[in-house]
Tab-separated table of C-alpha atoms in Angstrom:
chain	number	residue	atom	x	y	z
A	1219	MET	CA	-11.376	10.277	-20.919
A	1220	GLU	CA	-8.630	12.805	-23.067
A	1221	ALA	CA	-11.278	15.808	-22.404
A	1222	ASP	CA	-11.402	14.940	-18.749
A	1223	ARG	CA	-7.902	16.811	-18.013
A	1224	ILE	CA	-8.031	19.394	-20.209
A	1225	PRO	CA	-8.989	22.450	-17.589
A	1226	ALA	CA	-11.161	25.035	-18.467
A	1227	HIS	CA	-10.741	28.135	-20.737
A	1228	PRO	CA	-12.536	31.270	-20.169
A	1229	ASP	CA	-13.735	33.120	-23.310
A	1230	VAL	CA	-11.181	35.832	-23.154
A	1231	ARG	CA	-14.528	38.418	-23.868
A	1232	THR	CA	-15.593	37.518	-20.697
A	1233	ILE	CA	-12.567	38.851	-18.903
A	1234	PRO	CA	-11.827	42.157	-16.963
A	1235	LEU	CA	-9.434	43.753	-17.751
A	1236	GLN	CA	-8.666	43.797	-14.249
A	1237	GLN	CA	-8.813	40.373	-13.781
A	1238	ILE	CA	-4.962	40.391	-17.063
A	1239	LEU	CA	-3.430	43.148	-15.634
A	1240	GLU	CA	-2.855	41.620	-12.092
A	1241	ALA	CA	-2.530	38.541	-13.302
A	1242	LEU	CA	0.710	40.298	-15.244
A	1243	VAL	CA	1.237	41.992	-11.987
A	1244	ASP	CA	4.024	39.373	-10.865
A	1245	PRO	CA	7.266	38.617	-13.020
A	1246	VAL	CA	6.866	34.830	-12.609
A	1247	ARG	CA	3.793	35.241	-14.603
A	1248	ARG	CA	5.351	37.521	-17.032
A	1249	SER	CA	8.044	35.740	-18.038
A	1250	ILE	CA	5.459	32.788	-19.031
A	1251	VAL	CA	3.910	35.043	-21.375
A	1252	THR	CA	7.487	36.322	-23.165
A	1253	LYS	CA	8.727	33.197	-23.641
A	1254	LEU	CA	5.278	31.863	-25.638
A	1255	HIS	CA	5.263	35.015	-27.644
A	1256	GLU	CA	8.883	34.152	-28.579
A	1257	ALA	CA	8.392	30.787	-28.620
A	1258	SER	CA	8.014	29.267	-32.486
A	1259	ASP	CA	6.138	26.133	-31.051
A	1260	ASP	CA	3.898	25.267	-28.119
A	1261	ILE	CA	5.635	24.599	-24.498
A	1262	ARG	CA	5.155	22.216	-22.122
A	1263	CYS	CA	5.758	23.528	-18.526
A	1264	GLY	CA	8.630	20.965	-17.241
A	1265	ALA	CA	10.473	23.010	-20.373
A	1266	PHE	CA	9.813	26.613	-18.682
A	1267	ASP	CA	12.802	27.270	-16.253
A	1268	LEU	CA	11.337	29.281	-13.603
A	1269	PRO	CA	13.102	29.861	-9.715
A	1270	VAL	CA	9.677	28.256	-8.110
A	1271	SER	CA	8.645	25.346	-6.983
A	1272	ASN	CA	6.689	23.323	-9.123
A	1273	SER	CA	3.924	24.038	-7.064
A	1274	THR	CA	4.195	27.311	-7.484
A	1275	ALA	CA	4.859	27.437	-11.299
A	1276	THR	CA	1.141	25.257	-11.954
A	1277	HIS	CA	-0.660	28.179	-9.382
A	1278	HIS	CA	1.009	30.958	-11.858
A	1279	PHE	CA	-0.330	28.913	-14.838
A	1280	ARG	CA	-3.303	28.335	-13.599
A	1281	ILE	CA	-3.224	32.349	-12.908
A	1282	LEU	CA	-2.704	32.987	-16.300
A	1283	ARG	CA	-5.343	30.291	-18.038
A	1284	GLU	CA	-8.286	31.734	-15.563
A	1285	ALA	CA	-7.026	35.117	-17.063
A	1286	GLY	CA	-7.322	34.282	-19.870
A	1287	LEU	CA	-3.744	34.486	-20.885
A	1288	ILE	CA	-3.115	30.745	-21.504
A	1289	ARG	CA	-4.452	27.386	-23.230
A	1290	GLN	CA	-3.291	24.880	-21.969
A	1291	TYR	CA	-3.903	20.766	-23.360
A	1292	TYR	CA	-2.582	17.879	-22.961
A	1293	VAL	CA	-0.198	15.913	-25.530
A	1294	GLY	CA	0.700	12.337	-23.962
A	1295	THR	CA	2.265	13.144	-19.983
A	1296	SER	CA	3.190	16.893	-20.907
A	1297	ARG	CA	0.682	19.643	-20.166
A	1298	MET	CA	1.631	22.336	-23.246
A	1299	ASN	CA	0.969	26.061	-22.641
A	1300	ALA	CA	0.157	28.127	-25.319
A	1301	LEU	CA	0.148	31.591	-25.999
A	1302	ARG	CA	-3.874	32.995	-26.479
A	1303	ARG	CA	-2.021	36.026	-28.467
A	1304	ASP	CA	-4.611	36.591	-31.254
A	1305	GLU	CA	-8.039	36.052	-28.883
A	1306	VAL	CA	-6.304	39.071	-26.388
A	1307	ASP	CA	-4.975	40.783	-29.395
A	1308	GLU	CA	-8.842	40.873	-30.807
A	1309	VAL	CA	-10.497	42.441	-27.098
A	1310	PHE	CA	-7.608	43.984	-26.133
A	1311	PRO	CA	-5.290	45.315	-29.062
A	1312	GLY	CA	-1.703	46.073	-28.290
A	1313	LEU	CA	-1.410	44.116	-24.820
A	1314	VAL	CA	0.197	41.671	-25.140
A	1315	ASP	CA	2.679	43.390	-26.856
A	1316	ALA	CA	3.224	46.603	-24.673
A	1317	ILE	CA	3.572	43.314	-21.857
A	1318	VAL	CA	6.229	41.853	-23.733
A	1319	THR	CA	8.496	44.784	-24.939
A	1320	ALA	CA	8.029	46.348	-21.267
A	1321	ASP	CA	9.300	42.765	-19.718
A	1322	ARG	CA	12.360	42.464	-22.030
A	1323	THR	CA	13.097	46.554	-21.263
A	1324	PHE	CA	12.545	45.901	-17.611
A	1325	PRO	CA	13.194	42.197	-17.136
A	1326	HIS	CA	13.224	41.940	-13.217
A	1327	PRO	CA	16.322	40.167	-12.289
A	1328	ALA	CA	15.024	37.131	-10.062
A	1329	VAL	CA	13.140	35.719	-13.162
A	1330	ARG	CA	15.869	36.398	-15.812
């Protein structure tokens, strides 16, 4: 069943700010959020150029999903990622823009 493949997504209103900030501490996760913010469409996991192994990338996506920052779903065999910007902005106004601006201004050299 297709629904069985879709991971659980928490209600952003139940996520403490601390969890979101801890998810964004890592430069790889910030780069994922920034790329999703800049994209015109959702992005499949394999399309990200990340300086980590596939298993580590999976871990980073899971942390972002559990923090309520991204939504994941399948299109065929591809796991797609969407930034939950509107939901996050509703609870924490301006947070996503502030993180993306900071990531663009002070990019981590290992991730660029």
